[in-house]
Amino acid sequence: MAPSTPEGTLPYERFDTTSEKPERRLEAFREAMSVMYDVQPLDEAARLAPVIVDSWQLGSSVLIAAQMPAYSYERSSHMIARDGRDLYQIQLYQAGQCHVVRGAKEALAKPGDIMVTDLATPIFTEEPAFRHIDLLLPRALLSPLLDDPDAHGGRILSGNHPLVALLGSHLESLHQQAWRIPLERAMAVLSATAQLAASAINGCSDERTETGVNAARACELRRYINLHLLDPDLTPESLAQRFGLSRATVYRMFGAENGLTRYVKRRRLERARIDLSSPSHRHRTIAEIGEAIGYAHAQDFIRAFRREFGTSPGELREQARTVGRIRLLGKTPQLPAWSEWVRRIS
């Protein structure tokens, strides 16, 4: 039975395919998971088995507890280019296991282990029936706390490490207490959780994870950049002046993204990706979309876009049109609320 949610606590939803006809369960689960992964049953029993997912919106993150039959999960370069999910998935395995097949070093996660997945990195896993707790965190929240933000495309942390075990216990406690966490405490709980997660991922605690000040300040700069993304004056000097920081501090804040210039370039290309996928921008040419983010020549834009996303602007636009036609022709099932939560925090 799904837990009741007292007023003023975290938004909650249960996604449960038990009431669906067995032959309809696979379609419902695929639609729900399409916000992050393409999924396939590993056997006929899994195709017909129910899926139960409890989820809470914890500030700018999503907490998920799920019981799954045997499925494979794939996040391809085309999916990454299409949806642009800029999230880390922290996944505690409580029962069952996960086999990382490709996209990362081949490995096996067992109960008690934690898998860290960067959703900007392709990955393919096979997972027999399992039970797990997930936390989906925006990159802007977690990456400033990590020693190497780009080294987590399917990284498995051993549950034997004290900090990993502590994080696992914390995630289980979050799951048990989620129904009673007041909304006004959500961001404080999330900040502490992100710091603990970073400590486990880094293998030690330091000043970044002992206080949320650096992360909060970095998030503030990133929010400003995203709101003024097309401003040509997004420089270390202008940001330092606006936020009362030294240029050296600004450089350090974007060291994890290989510098401010690289970060701004990626965010502008992601803006172009969104425009290319949107029906409301179909009247604009590829050259016009590229020029709006600073590329005077279309070929320079096309090359930069392909390097970033593994597909060309034209190919992505055609994929978006194809998906749109399929949705118009077929019945669109109602997606669970957590699918929309994931889109929002991305």
Short mmCIF file of C-alpha atoms in Angstrom, two decimals:
data_model
loop_
_atom_site.label_atom_id
_atom_site.label_comp_id
_atom_site.label_asym_id
_atom_site.label_seq_id
_atom_site.Cartn_x
_atom_site.Cartn_y
_atom_site.Cartn_z
CA MET A 1 0.00 0.00 0.00
CA ALA A 2 1.28 3.48 -0.87
CA PRO A 3 2.00 5.64 2.18
CA SER A 4 -0.28 8.61 2.87
CA THR A 5 1.26 12.07 2.50
CA PRO A 6 0.59 14.60 5.27
CA GLU A 7 -0.15 18.16 4.14
CA GLY A 8 2.93 20.38 3.79
CA THR A 9 5.33 17.53 3.09
CA LEU A 10 7.22 16.45 -0.04
CA PRO A 11 5.18 15.85 -3.23
CA TYR A 12 4.74 12.08 -3.58
CA GLU A 13 3.52 9.65 -6.23
CA ARG A 14 3.30 5.88 -6.65
CA PHE A 15 3.62 4.44 -10.16
CA ASP A 16 2.26 0.89 -10.10
CA THR A 17 1.49 -1.25 -13.15
CA THR A 18 -0.12 -4.03 -11.09
CA SER A 19 -3.61 -2.91 -12.11
CA GLU A 20 -2.68 -2.89 -15.81
CA LYS A 21 -3.31 -5.91 -18.00
CA PRO A 22 -0.07 -7.96 -18.15
CA GLU A 23 0.38 -7.28 -21.87
CA ARG A 24 0.08 -3.51 -21.23
CA ARG A 25 2.64 -3.31 -18.39
CA LEU A 26 5.70 -3.19 -20.62
CA GLU A 27 4.34 -0.29 -22.68
CA ALA A 28 3.44 1.69 -19.54
CA PHE A 29 6.88 1.14 -18.01
CA ARG A 30 8.69 2.03 -21.24
CA GLU A 31 6.75 5.29 -21.52
CA ALA A 32 7.52 6.19 -17.91
CA MET A 33 11.25 5.39 -18.22
CA SER A 34 11.69 7.17 -21.57
CA VAL A 35 12.50 10.33 -19.63
CA MET A 36 15.91 8.74 -18.87
CA TYR A 37 16.37 5.30 -20.47
CA ASP A 38 15.29 2.93 -23.21
CA VAL A 39 14.31 -0.30 -21.44
CA GLN A 40 13.88 -3.90 -22.60
CA PRO A 41 12.73 -6.96 -20.61
CA LEU A 42 15.40 -9.64 -20.22
CA ASP A 43 12.86 -12.47 -20.36
CA GLU A 44 9.16 -13.15 -20.87
CA ALA A 45 8.43 -13.15 -17.14
CA ALA A 46 9.77 -9.60 -16.86
CA ARG A 47 7.64 -8.49 -19.82
CA LEU A 48 4.49 -9.41 -17.91
CA ALA A 49 5.61 -8.55 -14.37
CA PRO A 50 4.38 -5.43 -12.53
CA VAL A 51 6.64 -2.50 -11.67
CA ILE A 52 6.26 -0.39 -8.52
CA VAL A 53 7.97 3.00 -8.17
CA ASP A 54 7.54 5.36 -5.20
CA SER A 55 8.89 8.86 -5.80
CA TRP A 56 9.23 12.14 -3.92
CA GLN A 57 10.25 15.57 -5.17
CA LEU A 58 13.01 16.62 -2.76
CA GLY A 59 13.73 20.24 -3.61
CA SER A 60 15.60 20.26 -6.93
CA SER A 61 16.07 16.48 -6.86
CA VAL A 62 13.93 13.36 -7.17
CA LEU A 63 14.07 10.49 -4.66
CA ILE A 64 12.91 7.11 -6.01
CA ALA A 65 12.37 3.71 -4.38
CA ALA A 66 11.56 0.93 -6.84
CA GLN A 67 11.01 -2.79 -7.25
CA MET A 68 11.85 -3.87 -10.78
CA PRO A 69 11.73 -7.12 -12.77
CA ALA A 70 14.66 -8.12 -15.00
CA TYR A 71 15.31 -5.36 -17.57
CA SER A 72 18.13 -3.81 -19.57
CA TYR A 73 18.60 -0.03 -19.44
CA GLU A 74 20.26 1.94 -22.22
CA ARG A 75 21.10 5.62 -22.44
CA SER A 76 22.50 6.24 -25.91
CA SER A 77 24.32 9.25 -27.34
CA HIS A 78 21.25 10.04 -29.45
CA MET A 79 19.02 10.03 -26.37
CA ILE A 80 21.49 12.29 -24.54
CA ALA A 81 21.52 14.72 -27.47
CA ARG A 82 17.73 14.65 -27.69
CA ASP A 83 16.80 15.23 -24.06
CA GLY A 84 19.87 16.91 -22.52
CA ARG A 85 19.35 15.50 -19.02
CA ASP A 86 22.15 17.06 -16.98
CA LEU A 87 21.85 14.87 -13.89
CA TYR A 88 23.70 12.41 -11.70
CA GLN A 89 21.90 9.24 -10.64
CA ILE A 90 22.97 7.90 -7.23
CA GLN A 91 21.62 4.36 -6.96
CA LEU A 92 21.73 2.16 -3.84
CA TYR A 93 21.16 -1.54 -4.55
CA GLN A 94 19.21 -3.20 -1.74
CA ALA A 95 18.52 -6.51 -3.49
CA GLY A 96 19.56 -7.99 -6.83
CA GLN A 97 22.48 -6.71 -8.86
CA CYS A 98 23.47 -4.57 -11.83
CA HIS A 99 25.82 -5.62 -14.64
CA VAL A 100 27.44 -2.69 -16.48
CA VAL A 101 27.80 -4.07 -20.01
CA ARG A 102 29.12 -1.08 -21.99
CA GLY A 103 29.52 2.68 -21.88
CA ALA A 104 31.68 2.31 -18.75
CA LYS A 105 34.15 -0.17 -17.29
CA GLU A 106 32.44 -3.56 -17.06
CA ALA A 107 31.49 -4.15 -13.45
CA LEU A 108 28.89 -5.72 -11.18
CA ALA A 109 27.01 -3.89 -8.44
CA LYS A 110 25.80 -6.01 -5.53
CA PRO A 111 23.48 -5.30 -2.58
CA GLY A 112 24.98 -2.52 -0.47
CA ASP A 113 26.93 -1.05 -3.39
CA ILE A 114 26.12 2.34 -4.86
CA MET A 115 26.29 3.09 -8.57
CA VAL A 116 26.88 6.66 -9.76
CA THR A 117 25.72 7.42 -13.29
CA ASP A 118 26.28 10.65 -15.20
CA LEU A 119 23.23 10.93 -17.48
CA ALA A 120 25.34 12.93 -19.94
CA THR A 121 27.35 9.74 -20.60
CA PRO A 122 26.15 6.73 -22.66
CA ILE A 123 25.66 3.52 -20.69
CA PHE A 124 24.04 0.08 -21.06
CA THR A 125 23.25 -2.17 -18.08
CA GLU A 126 21.45 -5.45 -17.49
CA GLU A 127 19.71 -5.85 -14.16
CA PRO A 128 17.94 -8.99 -12.92
CA ALA A 129 14.98 -8.41 -10.61
CA PHE A 130 16.14 -5.90 -8.01
CA ARG A 131 15.15 -3.36 -5.37
CA HIS A 132 16.88 0.00 -5.10
CA ILE A 133 16.77 3.62 -3.91
CA ASP A 134 17.75 6.36 -6.36
CA LEU A 135 18.53 10.03 -5.95
CA LEU A 136 18.60 12.17 -9.10
CA LEU A 137 20.73 15.28 -8.57
CA PRO A 138 21.29 18.23 -10.95
CA ARG A 139 24.88 18.55 -12.11
CA ALA A 140 25.01 22.17 -10.89
CA LEU A 141 24.37 20.95 -7.34
CA LEU A 142 26.81 18.02 -7.16
CA SER A 143 29.66 18.69 -9.61
CA PRO A 144 31.22 21.60 -7.62
CA LEU A 145 31.72 19.14 -4.74
CA LEU A 146 33.43 16.41 -6.81
CA ASP A 147 37.14 15.94 -7.44
CA ASP A 148 36.49 14.69 -10.98
CA PRO A 149 32.89 15.47 -12.08
CA ASP A 150 33.23 13.71 -15.45
CA ALA A 151 34.49 10.35 -14.14
CA HIS A 152 31.14 8.85 -13.16
CA GLY A 153 29.60 7.21 -16.19
CA GLY A 154 28.51 4.06 -14.37
CA ARG A 155 30.99 4.05 -11.50
CA ILE A 156 30.33 1.49 -8.75
CA LEU A 157 31.20 2.38 -5.15
CA SER A 158 31.79 -0.59 -2.84
CA GLY A 159 29.43 -0.80 0.12
CA ASN A 160 32.44 -1.91 2.19
CA HIS A 161 33.84 1.63 2.21
CA PRO A 162 32.74 3.46 5.40
CA LEU A 163 31.56 6.62 3.60
CA VAL A 164 29.65 4.59 1.01
CA ALA A 165 27.99 2.56 3.76
CA LEU A 166 27.10 5.81 5.53
CA LEU A 167 25.56 7.21 2.33
CA GLY A 168 23.60 3.98 1.85
CA SER A 169 22.21 4.20 5.38
CA HIS A 170 21.32 7.85 4.79
CA LEU A 171 19.44 7.03 1.57
CA GLU A 172 17.49 4.30 3.34
CA SER A 173 16.65 6.74 6.13
CA LEU A 174 15.53 9.32 3.57
CA HIS A 175 13.25 6.74 2.00
CA GLN A 176 11.77 5.79 5.36
CA GLN A 177 11.25 9.41 6.45
CA ALA A 178 10.39 11.03 3.09
CA TRP A 179 6.66 11.05 3.79
CA ARG A 180 7.17 13.30 6.82
CA ILE A 181 9.86 15.76 5.58
CA PRO A 182 8.39 19.30 5.61
CA LEU A 183 8.56 21.18 2.31
CA GLU A 184 10.45 24.06 3.90
CA ARG A 185 13.23 21.65 4.97
CA ALA A 186 13.63 20.02 1.55
CA MET A 187 16.59 22.09 0.32
CA ALA A 188 18.45 21.83 3.64
CA VAL A 189 18.03 18.03 3.58
CA LEU A 190 19.10 17.92 -0.06
CA SER A 191 22.20 20.07 0.56
CA ALA A 192 23.37 17.80 3.37
CA THR A 193 22.66 14.72 1.24
CA ALA A 194 24.60 16.10 -1.73
CA GLN A 195 27.60 16.82 0.52
CA LEU A 196 27.52 13.30 1.92
CA ALA A 197 27.20 11.85 -1.59
CA ALA A 198 30.21 13.88 -2.72
CA SER A 199 32.24 12.65 0.25
CA ALA A 200 31.43 9.03 -0.65
CA ILE A 201 32.23 9.59 -4.33
CA ASN A 202 35.50 11.42 -3.58
CA GLY A 203 36.46 8.82 -0.98
CA CYS A 204 37.02 11.43 1.72
CA SER A 205 35.53 14.55 3.26
CA ASP A 206 36.96 18.05 2.76
CA GLU A 207 35.96 21.68 3.17
CA ARG A 208 33.69 21.48 0.12
CA THR A 209 31.56 18.82 1.69
CA GLU A 210 31.67 20.23 5.21
CA THR A 211 29.84 23.38 4.15
CA GLY A 212 27.35 24.17 1.40
CA VAL A 213 28.64 27.69 0.82
CA ASN A 214 30.79 26.92 -2.21
CA ALA A 215 28.06 24.85 -3.86
CA ALA A 216 25.40 27.50 -3.20
CA ARG A 217 27.60 30.24 -4.65
CA ALA A 218 28.44 28.15 -7.73
CA CYS A 219 24.74 27.40 -8.26
CA GLU A 220 24.00 31.12 -8.06
CA LEU A 221 26.54 31.87 -10.80
CA ARG A 222 25.18 29.08 -12.96
CA ARG A 223 21.62 30.32 -12.57
CA TYR A 224 22.74 33.80 -13.64
CA ILE A 225 24.56 32.39 -16.68
CA ASN A 226 21.52 30.34 -17.72
CA LEU A 227 19.29 33.43 -17.47
CA HIS A 228 21.73 35.54 -19.53
CA LEU A 229 23.05 32.80 -21.78
CA LEU A 230 23.03 34.87 -24.99
CA ASP A 231 24.81 37.83 -23.39
CA PRO A 232 28.19 38.12 -25.16
CA ASP A 233 29.75 39.61 -22.00
CA LEU A 234 29.74 36.42 -19.92
CA THR A 235 33.39 36.65 -18.87
CA PRO A 236 35.26 35.88 -15.65
CA GLU A 237 35.77 39.63 -15.20
CA SER A 238 32.08 40.53 -15.55
CA LEU A 239 30.95 37.71 -13.25
CA ALA A 240 33.60 38.53 -10.65
CA GLN A 241 32.47 42.15 -10.61
CA ARG A 242 28.78 41.31 -10.42
CA PHE A 243 29.12 38.78 -7.58
CA GLY A 244 31.92 40.49 -5.66
CA LEU A 245 34.41 37.67 -6.26
CA SER A 246 37.98 37.56 -7.43
CA ARG A 247 38.69 36.31 -10.95
CA ALA A 248 40.68 33.45 -9.43
CA THR A 249 37.60 32.34 -7.46
CA VAL A 250 35.47 32.39 -10.62
CA TYR A 251 38.10 30.32 -12.44
CA ARG A 252 38.12 27.77 -9.59
CA MET A 253 34.33 27.51 -9.57
CA PHE A 254 34.34 26.39 -13.20
CA GLY A 255 37.45 24.23 -13.03
CA ALA A 256 35.27 21.09 -12.99
CA GLU A 257 33.78 22.14 -16.35
CA ASN A 258 37.22 22.85 -17.87
CA GLY A 259 36.72 26.59 -17.44
CA LEU A 260 34.00 29.20 -17.73
CA THR A 261 34.34 29.48 -21.52
CA ARG A 262 33.76 25.73 -21.93
CA TYR A 263 30.78 25.81 -19.58
CA VAL A 264 29.12 28.73 -21.42
CA LYS A 265 29.78 27.09 -24.79
CA ARG A 266 28.14 23.85 -23.67
CA ARG A 267 25.12 25.62 -22.21
CA ARG A 268 24.66 27.62 -25.43
CA LEU A 269 24.83 24.46 -27.51
CA GLU A 270 22.28 22.88 -25.18
CA ARG A 271 20.02 25.92 -25.77
CA ALA A 272 20.38 25.32 -29.51
CA ARG A 273 19.54 21.64 -29.00
CA ILE A 274 16.31 22.59 -27.22
CA ASP A 275 15.37 25.06 -29.99
CA LEU A 276 16.07 22.47 -32.70
CA SER A 277 13.77 19.97 -30.94
CA SER A 278 10.96 22.46 -30.36
CA PRO A 279 8.04 22.75 -32.84
CA SER A 280 7.84 26.47 -32.04
CA HIS A 281 11.29 27.02 -33.62
CA ARG A 282 10.80 25.01 -36.81
CA HIS A 283 10.49 28.23 -38.83
CA ARG A 284 14.13 29.08 -38.00
CA THR A 285 16.94 27.69 -40.10
CA ILE A 286 19.84 25.79 -38.58
CA ALA A 287 22.12 28.71 -39.51
CA GLU A 288 19.84 31.16 -37.66
CA ILE A 289 19.82 29.02 -34.50
CA GLY A 290 23.61 28.74 -34.64
CA GLU A 291 24.04 32.48 -35.20
CA ALA A 292 21.85 33.23 -32.15
CA ILE A 293 24.37 31.46 -29.89
CA GLY A 294 27.42 33.10 -31.44
CA TYR A 295 28.32 31.05 -34.55
CA ALA A 296 28.66 33.35 -37.57
CA HIS A 297 29.12 30.39 -39.93
CA ALA A 298 26.71 27.44 -40.09
CA GLN A 299 29.47 24.88 -40.69
CA ASP A 300 31.28 25.94 -37.50
CA PHE A 301 28.02 25.48 -35.58
CA ILE A 302 27.35 22.05 -37.13
CA ARG A 303 30.87 20.82 -36.29
CA ALA A 304 30.67 22.08 -32.68
CA PHE A 305 27.22 20.56 -32.24
CA ARG A 306 28.31 17.17 -33.54
CA ARG A 307 31.38 17.15 -31.28
CA GLU A 308 29.21 17.91 -28.27
CA PHE A 309 26.23 15.61 -28.90
CA GLY A 310 27.37 12.99 -31.41
CA THR A 311 24.74 13.97 -33.96
CA SER A 312 24.21 16.87 -36.37
CA PRO A 313 21.62 19.65 -35.90
CA GLY A 314 19.74 18.39 -38.95
CA GLU A 315 19.64 14.80 -37.69
CA LEU A 316 18.40 15.91 -34.29
CA ARG A 317 15.67 18.08 -35.83
CA GLU A 318 14.47 15.15 -37.93
CA GLN A 319 14.44 12.83 -34.88
CA ALA A 320 12.29 15.37 -33.02
CA ARG A 321 9.87 15.57 -35.96
CA THR A 322 9.64 11.77 -36.10
CA VAL A 323 8.87 11.52 -32.37
CA GLY A 324 6.23 14.23 -32.79
CA ARG A 325 4.54 12.34 -35.64
CA ILE A 326 4.47 9.11 -33.62
CA ARG A 327 2.83 10.89 -30.69
CA LEU A 328 0.21 12.44 -32.95
CA LEU A 329 -0.64 9.11 -34.58
CA GLY A 330 -0.76 7.00 -31.42
CA LYS A 331 -2.40 7.15 -28.04
CA THR A 332 -0.27 9.06 -25.54
CA PRO A 333 -0.56 7.40 -22.13
CA GLN A 334 -0.53 9.55 -19.03
CA LEU A 335 3.01 9.72 -17.69
CA PRO A 336 3.77 9.57 -13.97
CA ALA A 337 4.47 12.82 -12.12
CA TRP A 338 8.09 11.83 -11.47
CA SER A 339 8.74 11.92 -15.23
CA GLU A 340 7.80 15.60 -15.20
CA TRP A 341 9.87 16.19 -12.05
CA VAL A 342 12.93 14.76 -13.81
CA ARG A 343 12.34 17.07 -16.79
CA ARG A 344 12.07 20.10 -14.50
CA ILE A 345 15.26 19.48 -12.54
CA SER A 346 17.19 18.82 -15.78
#
